[in-house]
Amino acid sequence: MFAGAFMMGAKDRLLPPVIPFRFFASAVLFHVAGWAVLAWGAQDVPGFQGGGGAVVAALHLVTLGVLAMTAMGAAYQMLPVATRRQLGPAWACSLSWWLFNPGIVALGLGLGTGWSLVLEVGAGLCVAALALFGLLVARNLARVDDLPAVTWPAWVAMASLAAVLVLAVVLVVDMDVGLLTDRPALAATHALLAGYGFMGMLVVGFSAVLVPMFVLSKPVDDAQGKKVAAVAALALLVAVSGTLGRVFWLQALGCVLGLGAVGLYVVMQRRVLASRMRKKLEPFFRLLKAGWALQVLSLAAALALALGAPADRLAPLWGWLLVFGWLLSFATGILQRIMPFLASMHSGAKGGKPVLLSHLTHQRLLDLHAAAHGAALALMMAAIVLDQPLLARLAAVSGLAGALAFGGFAAVLMTRYRAHERSS
Amino acid sequence: MVGVVDLSSRPVQDSPPAWLASALEVPSLDVRAALAQGEDPLGLLMEAADRVDFGGFFVVDAPFNPSPLRRILAARGFSSYGRCLGAGHWRVYFHLNGAADWEHDSEVELLEEGAMVWREEDGLHVDVRKLRPPYPMVAILRLIDSSPEMARLVVHHERMPQYLLPELAERGWGVVRVTEEFQDVRLWLERGA
């Protein structure tokens, strides 16, 4: 009975469970919505070069609705415990959720239909939510001086987020006003900063906290963590300069530096895994490993693009590998581990026995998700390379099936968690 | 490594003094190298002791239990608590409090994560304070996993280890009692709780 009782008196108290679980529930729903919209517009994925429509709407439902939503829920919950500093008032965390959800829906609708007013309202709400998130995280990080393996990549992520938000506003305003002379260069900069800068560096920071905890290993080495963040920051600066100025050798140099940062990151993670106490890696790790491999492929595709390879095939392949291959695989892998973990931790808050992680996890649904997600990734890569719209639709339908299985896993988890809460 | 340490053979110890929690943060003055070279570090140690204000601390790493030094400093108002961290390595914590509880010793086992283990009347104790996450969790779970016959473990932590709870539950362990002092959150863990 004491597990919950002592948690209620904790000085470094966790947020109420409803806050992170709201974010995770939204991520699960936007995961389904993103794949469904992509299935609708899948024929446009091969040869996709930007612009509006269902593909861009689906892309933002996934990047904002799943990736950023998961990152926000996880950061609000884990960062104050990892850094041992308060993150911010619970109402501010809740407010960011209330702003973000309607913002994503409106933005997706605006991008899909071209309704500029809806798009502007959606963009405004999303920018407000993410700016609030950035302020809360930066406030927390500013008080920390002893966790460089976490704080350095997190600072790079927050700086990237600030730039991403400014670029997003400029891009949305440009749709009405037409002020940009080179809109594709700005859109590409927005994409690379959002993917590699904001989300990518959060992945590095979260990995430093979560991977050692889940595999029960020694912590990430601080010096290595700093190196990864420094090389990645340099790679981002060089790649952004090259993209904005259309200097292709700078873009290529940015990709090479990015590959160097990934190499350092992989070495760091391998050292963590080599020292682990939990010898058998849990199933969620297959998604993390797949994500890491596809991250390397995404940078290789970007390098080929910078070196002049044809953009009609490689540009959509690069975007696919970056967002759906690396980041979505990583996010769903972390979500399927962190959701039952936090539910177990919060269970028994009224004094009961914590519910077992193994009881909360419906592994078959997760296996189904992993298989369907993997099939979707492979099919879409083939569809892009072979320019096959039908294959692209099949890929998106497979992804949708995986997202529904993931939704089933989340529903079972919450049902079992609530049943446990009622009985305790 | 816990796996090669017979923890059941540990002699029963007294509980460490409450002030130890604050002393754990103080960097130690290591005189082992000086002694190995035949130098007498007493002057250095006395200078360090002179710099301590009332209520303050200093910490010494020595190759043996420096009983003469502890008695000299007790006469100056220092309480001390010594821990044998291994062959040829003692760490002694000094606290200038009027020598209210001037000398305690403890034979402790140092785990590879840096956690210290000793035995008291109420069972095995592990001190994971000041360890970097996830070492506290790893040390506690390693102890539990490596001793199937162990039924109770007392943990000295500096905060509430929330992330430990799901792992404990999965192993059939639970928290049965908690006390909270400044920088000393003590948890009594039991199998089957």
mmCIF file with all atom_site columns, C-alpha atoms in Angstrom, chain A residues 14-203:
data_model
loop_
_atom_site.group_PDB
_atom_site.id
_atom_site.type_symbol
_atom_site.label_atom_id
_atom_site.label_alt_id
_atom_site.label_comp_id
_atom_site.label_asym_id
_atom_site.label_entity_id
_atom_site.label_seq_id
_atom_site.pdbx_PDB_ins_code
_atom_site.Cartn_x
_atom_site.Cartn_y
_atom_site.Cartn_z
_atom_site.occupancy
_atom_site.B_iso_or_equiv
_atom_site.pdbx_formal_charge
_atom_site.auth_seq_id
_atom_site.auth_comp_id
_atom_site.auth_asym_id
_atom_site.auth_atom_id
_atom_site.pdbx_PDB_model_num
ATOM 1   C CA . LEU A 1 14  ? 5.125  13.832 -10.815 1.00 0.00 ? 14  LEU A CA 1
ATOM 2   C CA . LEU A 1 15  ? 2.477  15.537 -12.885 1.00 0.00 ? 15  LEU A CA 1
ATOM 3   C CA . PRO A 1 16  ? -1.045 14.205 -12.477 1.00 0.00 ? 16  PRO A CA 1
ATOM 4   C CA . PRO A 1 17  ? -1.278 11.152 -14.764 1.00 0.00 ? 17  PRO A CA 1
ATOM 5   C CA . VAL A 1 18  ? -4.093 12.727 -16.778 1.00 0.00 ? 18  VAL A CA 1
ATOM 6   C CA . ILE A 1 19  ? -1.653 15.232 -18.331 1.00 0.00 ? 19  ILE A CA 1
ATOM 7   C CA . PRO A 1 20  ? 0.837  12.875 -20.001 1.00 0.00 ? 20  PRO A CA 1
ATOM 8   C CA . PHE A 1 21  ? -1.923 10.402 -20.874 1.00 0.00 ? 21  PHE A CA 1
ATOM 9   C CA . ARG A 1 22  ? -3.911 13.114 -22.651 1.00 0.00 ? 22  ARG A CA 1
ATOM 10  C CA . PHE A 1 23  ? -0.904 13.724 -24.886 1.00 0.00 ? 23  PHE A CA 1
ATOM 11  C CA . PHE A 1 24  ? -0.386 10.016 -25.478 1.00 0.00 ? 24  PHE A CA 1
ATOM 12  C CA . ALA A 1 25  ? -4.086 9.447  -26.267 1.00 0.00 ? 25  ALA A CA 1
ATOM 13  C CA . SER A 1 26  ? -3.974 12.293 -28.793 1.00 0.00 ? 26  SER A CA 1
ATOM 14  C CA . ALA A 1 27  ? -0.833 10.816 -30.348 1.00 0.00 ? 27  ALA A CA 1
ATOM 15  C CA . VAL A 1 28  ? -2.561 7.450  -30.748 1.00 0.00 ? 28  VAL A CA 1
ATOM 16  C CA . LEU A 1 29  ? -5.590 9.065  -32.434 1.00 0.00 ? 29  LEU A CA 1
ATOM 17  C CA . PHE A 1 30  ? -3.523 11.296 -34.730 1.00 0.00 ? 30  PHE A CA 1
ATOM 18  C CA . HIS A 1 31  ? -1.482 8.212  -35.639 1.00 0.00 ? 31  HIS A CA 1
ATOM 19  C CA . VAL A 1 32  ? -4.647 6.633  -37.068 1.00 0.00 ? 32  VAL A CA 1
ATOM 20  C CA . ALA A 1 33  ? -5.772 9.903  -38.654 1.00 0.00 ? 33  ALA A CA 1
ATOM 21  C CA . GLY A 1 34  ? -2.385 10.504 -40.274 1.00 0.00 ? 34  GLY A CA 1
ATOM 22  C CA . TRP A 1 35  ? -2.266 7.084  -41.924 1.00 0.00 ? 35  TRP A CA 1
ATOM 23  C CA . ALA A 1 36  ? -5.938 7.367  -42.987 1.00 0.00 ? 36  ALA A CA 1
ATOM 24  C CA . VAL A 1 37  ? -5.351 10.712 -44.722 1.00 0.00 ? 37  VAL A CA 1
ATOM 25  C CA . LEU A 1 38  ? -2.191 9.335  -46.296 1.00 0.00 ? 38  LEU A CA 1
ATOM 26  C CA . ALA A 1 39  ? -4.143 6.318  -47.585 1.00 0.00 ? 39  ALA A CA 1
ATOM 27  C CA . TRP A 1 40  ? -6.609 8.773  -49.124 1.00 0.00 ? 40  TRP A CA 1
ATOM 28  C CA . GLY A 1 41  ? -3.915 10.726 -50.966 1.00 0.00 ? 41  GLY A CA 1
ATOM 29  C CA . ALA A 1 42  ? -1.354 7.926  -51.343 1.00 0.00 ? 42  ALA A CA 1
ATOM 30  C CA . GLN A 1 43  ? -1.282 8.080  -55.136 1.00 0.00 ? 43  GLN A CA 1
ATOM 31  C CA . ASP A 1 44  ? 0.510  11.450 -54.834 1.00 0.00 ? 44  ASP A CA 1
ATOM 32  C CA . VAL A 1 45  ? 3.384  10.161 -52.685 1.00 0.00 ? 45  VAL A CA 1
ATOM 33  C CA . PRO A 1 46  ? 5.585  8.824  -55.536 1.00 0.00 ? 46  PRO A CA 1
ATOM 34  C CA . GLY A 1 47  ? 7.115  11.880 -57.157 1.00 0.00 ? 47  GLY A CA 1
ATOM 35  C CA . PHE A 1 48  ? 5.888  14.199 -54.392 1.00 0.00 ? 48  PHE A CA 1
ATOM 36  C CA . GLN A 1 49  ? 7.790  17.512 -54.435 1.00 0.00 ? 49  GLN A CA 1
ATOM 37  C CA . GLY A 1 50  ? 5.825  19.631 -51.955 1.00 0.00 ? 50  GLY A CA 1
ATOM 38  C CA . GLY A 1 51  ? 2.797  21.900 -52.073 1.00 0.00 ? 51  GLY A CA 1
ATOM 39  C CA . GLY A 1 52  ? -0.612 21.363 -50.456 1.00 0.00 ? 52  GLY A CA 1
ATOM 40  C CA . GLY A 1 53  ? -3.035 18.441 -50.477 1.00 0.00 ? 53  GLY A CA 1
ATOM 41  C CA . ALA A 1 54  ? -3.593 15.222 -48.574 1.00 0.00 ? 54  ALA A CA 1
ATOM 42  C CA . VAL A 1 55  ? 0.076  14.180 -48.447 1.00 0.00 ? 55  VAL A CA 1
ATOM 43  C CA . VAL A 1 56  ? 1.203  17.368 -46.684 1.00 0.00 ? 56  VAL A CA 1
ATOM 44  C CA . ALA A 1 57  ? -1.839 17.194 -44.405 1.00 0.00 ? 57  ALA A CA 1
ATOM 45  C CA . ALA A 1 58  ? -0.966 13.590 -43.466 1.00 0.00 ? 58  ALA A CA 1
ATOM 46  C CA . LEU A 1 59  ? 2.663  14.562 -42.976 1.00 0.00 ? 59  LEU A CA 1
ATOM 47  C CA . HIS A 1 60  ? 1.710  17.267 -40.448 1.00 0.00 ? 60  HIS A CA 1
ATOM 48  C CA . LEU A 1 61  ? -0.810 15.027 -38.698 1.00 0.00 ? 61  LEU A CA 1
ATOM 49  C CA . VAL A 1 62  ? 2.084  12.629 -38.077 1.00 0.00 ? 62  VAL A CA 1
ATOM 50  C CA . THR A 1 63  ? 4.862  15.128 -37.323 1.00 0.00 ? 63  THR A CA 1
ATOM 51  C CA . LEU A 1 64  ? 2.780  17.333 -35.043 1.00 0.00 ? 64  LEU A CA 1
ATOM 52  C CA . GLY A 1 65  ? 0.043  14.928 -33.961 1.00 0.00 ? 65  GLY A CA 1
ATOM 53  C CA . VAL A 1 66  ? 2.195  11.909 -33.210 1.00 0.00 ? 66  VAL A CA 1
ATOM 54  C CA . LEU A 1 67  ? 5.847  12.934 -32.966 1.00 0.00 ? 67  LEU A CA 1
ATOM 55  C CA . ALA A 1 68  ? 5.591  16.327 -31.274 1.00 0.00 ? 68  ALA A CA 1
ATOM 56  C CA . MET A 1 69  ? 2.596  15.212 -29.174 1.00 0.00 ? 69  MET A CA 1
ATOM 57  C CA . THR A 1 70  ? 4.524  12.189 -27.863 1.00 0.00 ? 70  THR A CA 1
ATOM 58  C CA . ALA A 1 71  ? 7.600  14.320 -27.213 1.00 0.00 ? 71  ALA A CA 1
ATOM 59  C CA . MET A 1 72  ? 5.542  16.837 -25.228 1.00 0.00 ? 72  MET A CA 1
ATOM 60  C CA . GLY A 1 73  ? 3.815  14.218 -23.065 1.00 0.00 ? 73  GLY A CA 1
ATOM 61  C CA . ALA A 1 74  ? 7.072  12.376 -22.422 1.00 0.00 ? 74  ALA A CA 1
ATOM 62  C CA . ALA A 1 75  ? 9.063  15.549 -21.711 1.00 0.00 ? 75  ALA A CA 1
ATOM 63  C CA . TYR A 1 76  ? 6.492  16.935 -19.283 1.00 0.00 ? 76  TYR A CA 1
ATOM 64  C CA . GLN A 1 77  ? 6.546  13.656 -17.379 1.00 0.00 ? 77  GLN A CA 1
ATOM 65  C CA . MET A 1 78  ? 10.173 12.558 -17.586 1.00 0.00 ? 78  MET A CA 1
ATOM 66  C CA . LEU A 1 79  ? 12.240 15.743 -17.774 1.00 0.00 ? 79  LEU A CA 1
ATOM 67  C CA . PRO A 1 80  ? 11.533 17.030 -14.230 1.00 0.00 ? 80  PRO A CA 1
ATOM 68  C CA . VAL A 1 81  ? 12.390 13.618 -12.792 1.00 0.00 ? 81  VAL A CA 1
ATOM 69  C CA . ALA A 1 82  ? 15.543 13.253 -14.891 1.00 0.00 ? 82  ALA A CA 1
ATOM 70  C CA . THR A 1 83  ? 16.818 16.774 -14.198 1.00 0.00 ? 83  THR A CA 1
ATOM 71  C CA . ARG A 1 84  ? 15.399 16.942 -10.639 1.00 0.00 ? 84  ARG A CA 1
ATOM 72  C CA . ARG A 1 85  ? 14.080 20.409 -11.384 1.00 0.00 ? 85  ARG A CA 1
ATOM 73  C CA . GLN A 1 86  ? 10.480 21.552 -11.667 1.00 0.00 ? 86  GLN A CA 1
ATOM 74  C CA . LEU A 1 87  ? 9.316  21.929 -15.256 1.00 0.00 ? 87  LEU A CA 1
ATOM 75  C CA . GLY A 1 88  ? 6.411  24.258 -14.849 1.00 0.00 ? 88  GLY A CA 1
ATOM 76  C CA . PRO A 1 89  ? 2.876  24.563 -13.594 1.00 0.00 ? 89  PRO A CA 1
ATOM 77  C CA . ALA A 1 90  ? 0.521  21.736 -14.556 1.00 0.00 ? 90  ALA A CA 1
ATOM 78  C CA . TRP A 1 91  ? -1.973 24.238 -15.994 1.00 0.00 ? 91  TRP A CA 1
ATOM 79  C CA . ALA A 1 92  ? 0.599  25.413 -18.540 1.00 0.00 ? 92  ALA A CA 1
ATOM 80  C CA . CYS A 1 93  ? 1.230  21.822 -19.648 1.00 0.00 ? 93  CYS A CA 1
ATOM 81  C CA . SER A 1 94  ? -2.536 21.313 -19.973 1.00 0.00 ? 94  SER A CA 1
ATOM 82  C CA . LEU A 1 95  ? -2.924 24.584 -21.857 1.00 0.00 ? 95  LEU A CA 1
ATOM 83  C CA . SER A 1 96  ? -0.409 23.463 -24.467 1.00 0.00 ? 96  SER A CA 1
ATOM 84  C CA . TRP A 1 97  ? -2.530 20.335 -25.033 1.00 0.00 ? 97  TRP A CA 1
ATOM 85  C CA . TRP A 1 98  ? -5.732 22.365 -25.376 1.00 0.00 ? 98  TRP A CA 1
ATOM 86  C CA . LEU A 1 99  ? -4.060 24.671 -27.909 1.00 0.00 ? 99  LEU A CA 1
ATOM 87  C CA . PHE A 1 100 ? -2.297 21.931 -29.822 1.00 0.00 ? 100 PHE A CA 1
ATOM 88  C CA . ASN A 1 101 ? -5.160 19.523 -30.550 1.00 0.00 ? 101 ASN A CA 1
ATOM 89  C CA . PRO A 1 102 ? -7.534 21.916 -32.339 1.00 0.00 ? 102 PRO A CA 1
ATOM 90  C CA . GLY A 1 103 ? -4.477 23.517 -33.938 1.00 0.00 ? 103 GLY A CA 1
ATOM 91  C CA . ILE A 1 104 ? -3.372 20.242 -35.535 1.00 0.00 ? 104 ILE A CA 1
ATOM 92  C CA . VAL A 1 105 ? -6.885 19.446 -36.751 1.00 0.00 ? 105 VAL A CA 1
ATOM 93  C CA . ALA A 1 106 ? -7.281 22.913 -38.302 1.00 0.00 ? 106 ALA A CA 1
ATOM 94  C CA . LEU A 1 107 ? -3.783 22.901 -39.785 1.00 0.00 ? 107 LEU A CA 1
ATOM 95  C CA . GLY A 1 108 ? -4.345 19.462 -41.315 1.00 0.00 ? 108 GLY A CA 1
ATOM 96  C CA . LEU A 1 109 ? -7.674 20.581 -42.730 1.00 0.00 ? 109 LEU A CA 1
ATOM 97  C CA . GLY A 1 110 ? -6.206 23.819 -44.059 1.00 0.00 ? 110 GLY A CA 1
ATOM 98  C CA . LEU A 1 111 ? -3.241 22.074 -45.699 1.00 0.00 ? 111 LEU A CA 1
ATOM 99  C CA . GLY A 1 112 ? -5.481 19.389 -47.177 1.00 0.00 ? 112 GLY A CA 1
ATOM 100 C CA . THR A 1 113 ? -8.162 21.711 -48.564 1.00 0.00 ? 113 THR A CA 1
ATOM 101 C CA . GLY A 1 114 ? -6.253 24.945 -49.128 1.00 0.00 ? 114 GLY A CA 1
ATOM 102 C CA . TRP A 1 115 ? -8.664 26.950 -46.940 1.00 0.00 ? 115 TRP A CA 1
ATOM 103 C CA . SER A 1 116 ? -6.291 29.701 -45.910 1.00 0.00 ? 116 SER A CA 1
ATOM 104 C CA . LEU A 1 117 ? -8.203 31.027 -42.884 1.00 0.00 ? 117 LEU A CA 1
ATOM 105 C CA . VAL A 1 118 ? -8.445 27.541 -41.349 1.00 0.00 ? 118 VAL A CA 1
ATOM 106 C CA . LEU A 1 119 ? -4.782 26.987 -42.102 1.00 0.00 ? 119 LEU A CA 1
ATOM 107 C CA . GLU A 1 120 ? -3.782 30.279 -40.449 1.00 0.00 ? 120 GLU A CA 1
ATOM 108 C CA . VAL A 1 121 ? -5.868 29.610 -37.321 1.00 0.00 ? 121 VAL A CA 1
ATOM 109 C CA . GLY A 1 122 ? -4.439 26.085 -37.106 1.00 0.00 ? 122 GLY A CA 1
ATOM 110 C CA . ALA A 1 123 ? -0.873 27.303 -37.579 1.00 0.00 ? 123 ALA A CA 1
ATOM 111 C CA . GLY A 1 124 ? -1.372 30.002 -34.950 1.00 0.00 ? 124 GLY A CA 1
ATOM 112 C CA . LEU A 1 125 ? -2.629 27.518 -32.366 1.00 0.00 ? 125 LEU A CA 1
ATOM 113 C CA . CYS A 1 126 ? 0.164  25.043 -33.127 1.00 0.00 ? 126 CYS A CA 1
ATOM 114 C CA . VAL A 1 127 ? 2.827  27.742 -32.882 1.00 0.00 ? 127 VAL A CA 1
ATOM 115 C CA . ALA A 1 128 ? 1.383  28.930 -29.560 1.00 0.00 ? 128 ALA A CA 1
ATOM 116 C CA . ALA A 1 129 ? 1.316  25.370 -28.148 1.00 0.00 ? 129 ALA A CA 1
ATOM 117 C CA . LEU A 1 130 ? 4.845  24.529 -29.271 1.00 0.00 ? 130 LEU A CA 1
ATOM 118 C CA . ALA A 1 131 ? 6.209  27.902 -28.121 1.00 0.00 ? 131 ALA A CA 1
ATOM 119 C CA . LEU A 1 132 ? 4.703  27.277 -24.677 1.00 0.00 ? 132 LEU A CA 1
ATOM 120 C CA . PHE A 1 133 ? 6.252  23.798 -24.648 1.00 0.00 ? 133 PHE A CA 1
ATOM 121 C CA . GLY A 1 134 ? 9.617  25.264 -25.671 1.00 0.00 ? 134 GLY A CA 1
ATOM 122 C CA . LEU A 1 135 ? 9.469  27.884 -22.912 1.00 0.00 ? 135 LEU A CA 1
ATOM 123 C CA . LEU A 1 136 ? 8.619  25.310 -20.242 1.00 0.00 ? 136 LEU A CA 1
ATOM 124 C CA . VAL A 1 137 ? 11.426 22.982 -21.332 1.00 0.00 ? 137 VAL A CA 1
ATOM 125 C CA . ALA A 1 138 ? 13.957 25.826 -21.671 1.00 0.00 ? 138 ALA A CA 1
ATOM 126 C CA . ARG A 1 139 ? 13.031 27.056 -18.182 1.00 0.00 ? 139 ARG A CA 1
ATOM 127 C CA . ASN A 1 140 ? 13.738 23.596 -16.824 1.00 0.00 ? 140 ASN A CA 1
ATOM 128 C CA . LEU A 1 141 ? 16.992 23.166 -18.761 1.00 0.00 ? 141 LEU A CA 1
ATOM 129 C CA . ALA A 1 142 ? 18.294 26.559 -17.656 1.00 0.00 ? 142 ALA A CA 1
ATOM 130 C CA . ARG A 1 143 ? 18.398 25.287 -14.072 1.00 0.00 ? 143 ARG A CA 1
ATOM 131 C CA . VAL A 1 144 ? 20.438 22.170 -14.891 1.00 0.00 ? 144 VAL A CA 1
ATOM 132 C CA . ASP A 1 145 ? 24.230 22.050 -15.059 1.00 0.00 ? 145 ASP A CA 1
ATOM 133 C CA . ASP A 1 146 ? 24.978 18.396 -14.321 1.00 0.00 ? 146 ASP A CA 1
ATOM 134 C CA . LEU A 1 147 ? 23.370 16.415 -17.168 1.00 0.00 ? 147 LEU A CA 1
ATOM 135 C CA . PRO A 1 148 ? 25.077 17.494 -20.403 1.00 0.00 ? 148 PRO A CA 1
ATOM 136 C CA . ALA A 1 149 ? 24.231 14.248 -22.232 1.00 0.00 ? 149 ALA A CA 1
ATOM 137 C CA . VAL A 1 150 ? 20.575 15.258 -21.885 1.00 0.00 ? 150 VAL A CA 1
ATOM 138 C CA . THR A 1 151 ? 20.678 19.042 -21.789 1.00 0.00 ? 151 THR A CA 1
ATOM 139 C CA . TRP A 1 152 ? 23.014 19.698 -24.722 1.00 0.00 ? 152 TRP A CA 1
ATOM 140 C CA . PRO A 1 153 ? 20.887 17.872 -27.315 1.00 0.00 ? 153 PRO A CA 1
ATOM 141 C CA . ALA A 1 154 ? 17.756 19.286 -25.677 1.00 0.00 ? 154 ALA A CA 1
ATOM 142 C CA . TRP A 1 155 ? 19.100 22.841 -26.101 1.00 0.00 ? 155 TRP A CA 1
ATOM 143 C CA . VAL A 1 156 ? 19.853 22.151 -29.780 1.00 0.00 ? 156 VAL A CA 1
ATOM 144 C CA . ALA A 1 157 ? 16.300 20.799 -30.120 1.00 0.00 ? 157 ALA A CA 1
ATOM 145 C CA . MET A 1 158 ? 14.810 23.924 -28.513 1.00 0.00 ? 158 MET A CA 1
ATOM 146 C CA . ALA A 1 159 ? 16.881 26.267 -30.708 1.00 0.00 ? 159 ALA A CA 1
ATOM 147 C CA . SER A 1 160 ? 15.734 24.279 -33.750 1.00 0.00 ? 160 SER A CA 1
ATOM 148 C CA . LEU A 1 161 ? 12.130 24.475 -32.555 1.00 0.00 ? 161 LEU A CA 1
ATOM 149 C CA . ALA A 1 162 ? 12.344 28.264 -32.351 1.00 0.00 ? 162 ALA A CA 1
ATOM 150 C CA . ALA A 1 163 ? 13.642 28.416 -35.934 1.00 0.00 ? 163 ALA A CA 1
ATOM 151 C CA . VAL A 1 164 ? 11.031 25.900 -37.130 1.00 0.00 ? 164 VAL A CA 1
ATOM 152 C CA . LEU A 1 165 ? 8.215  28.003 -35.681 1.00 0.00 ? 165 LEU A CA 1
ATOM 153 C CA . VAL A 1 166 ? 9.495  31.223 -37.259 1.00 0.00 ? 166 VAL A CA 1
ATOM 154 C CA . LEU A 1 167 ? 9.836  29.490 -40.638 1.00 0.00 ? 167 LEU A CA 1
ATOM 155 C CA . ALA A 1 168 ? 6.357  27.969 -40.287 1.00 0.00 ? 168 ALA A CA 1
ATOM 156 C CA . VAL A 1 169 ? 4.816  31.397 -39.737 1.00 0.00 ? 169 VAL A CA 1
ATOM 157 C CA . VAL A 1 170 ? 6.707  32.824 -42.729 1.00 0.00 ? 170 VAL A CA 1
ATOM 158 C CA . LEU A 1 171 ? 5.588  29.921 -44.946 1.00 0.00 ? 171 LEU A CA 1
ATOM 159 C CA . VAL A 1 172 ? 1.933  30.266 -43.926 1.00 0.00 ? 172 VAL A CA 1
ATOM 160 C CA . VAL A 1 173 ? 1.930  34.058 -44.401 1.00 0.00 ? 173 VAL A CA 1
ATOM 161 C CA . ASP A 1 174 ? 3.613  33.589 -47.785 1.00 0.00 ? 174 ASP A CA 1
ATOM 162 C CA . MET A 1 175 ? 0.698  31.468 -48.999 1.00 0.00 ? 175 MET A CA 1
ATOM 163 C CA . ASP A 1 176 ? -1.511 34.567 -48.878 1.00 0.00 ? 176 ASP A CA 1
ATOM 164 C CA . VAL A 1 177 ? 0.976  37.365 -49.453 1.00 0.00 ? 177 VAL A CA 1
ATOM 165 C CA . GLY A 1 178 ? 3.559  35.713 -51.708 1.00 0.00 ? 178 GLY A CA 1
ATOM 166 C CA . LEU A 1 179 ? 6.598  37.424 -50.229 1.00 0.00 ? 179 LEU A CA 1
ATOM 167 C CA . LEU A 1 180 ? 9.185  34.668 -50.677 1.00 0.00 ? 180 LEU A CA 1
ATOM 168 C CA . THR A 1 181 ? 11.472 34.492 -53.683 1.00 0.00 ? 181 THR A CA 1
ATOM 169 C CA . ASP A 1 182 ? 12.625 30.931 -52.952 1.00 0.00 ? 182 ASP A CA 1
ATOM 170 C CA . ARG A 1 183 ? 9.807  29.194 -51.097 1.00 0.00 ? 183 ARG A CA 1
ATOM 171 C CA . PRO A 1 184 ? 11.070 25.613 -51.777 1.00 0.00 ? 184 PRO A CA 1
ATOM 172 C CA . ALA A 1 185 ? 14.420 26.409 -50.079 1.00 0.00 ? 185 ALA A CA 1
ATOM 173 C CA . LEU A 1 186 ? 12.631 27.768 -47.007 1.00 0.00 ? 186 LEU A CA 1
ATOM 174 C CA . ALA A 1 187 ? 10.257 24.784 -46.917 1.00 0.00 ? 187 ALA A CA 1
ATOM 175 C CA . ALA A 1 188 ? 13.218 22.389 -47.126 1.00 0.00 ? 188 ALA A CA 1
ATOM 176 C CA . THR A 1 189 ? 14.961 24.253 -44.281 1.00 0.00 ? 189 THR A CA 1
ATOM 177 C CA . HIS A 1 190 ? 11.751 24.037 -42.235 1.00 0.00 ? 190 HIS A CA 1
ATOM 178 C CA . ALA A 1 191 ? 11.647 20.279 -42.868 1.00 0.00 ? 191 ALA A CA 1
ATOM 179 C CA . LEU A 1 192 ? 15.261 19.541 -42.031 1.00 0.00 ? 192 LEU A CA 1
ATOM 180 C CA . LEU A 1 193 ? 15.211 21.642 -38.857 1.00 0.00 ? 193 LEU A CA 1
ATOM 181 C CA . ALA A 1 194 ? 11.937 20.049 -37.735 1.00 0.00 ? 194 ALA A CA 1
ATOM 182 C CA . GLY A 1 195 ? 13.073 16.502 -38.528 1.00 0.00 ? 195 GLY A CA 1
ATOM 183 C CA . TYR A 1 196 ? 16.745 16.434 -37.603 1.00 0.00 ? 196 TYR A CA 1
ATOM 184 C CA . GLY A 1 197 ? 16.905 19.486 -35.357 1.00 0.00 ? 197 GLY A CA 1
ATOM 185 C CA . PHE A 1 198 ? 13.797 19.549 -33.186 1.00 0.00 ? 198 PHE A CA 1
ATOM 186 C CA . MET A 1 199 ? 12.639 15.924 -33.204 1.00 0.00 ? 199 MET A CA 1
ATOM 187 C CA . GLY A 1 200 ? 16.016 14.341 -33.958 1.00 0.00 ? 200 GLY A CA 1
ATOM 188 C CA . MET A 1 201 ? 17.817 16.017 -31.096 1.00 0.00 ? 201 MET A CA 1
ATOM 189 C CA . LEU A 1 202 ? 14.939 15.223 -28.743 1.00 0.00 ? 202 LEU A CA 1
ATOM 190 C CA . VAL A 1 203 ? 15.443 11.588 -29.752 1.00 0.00 ? 203 VAL A CA 1
#
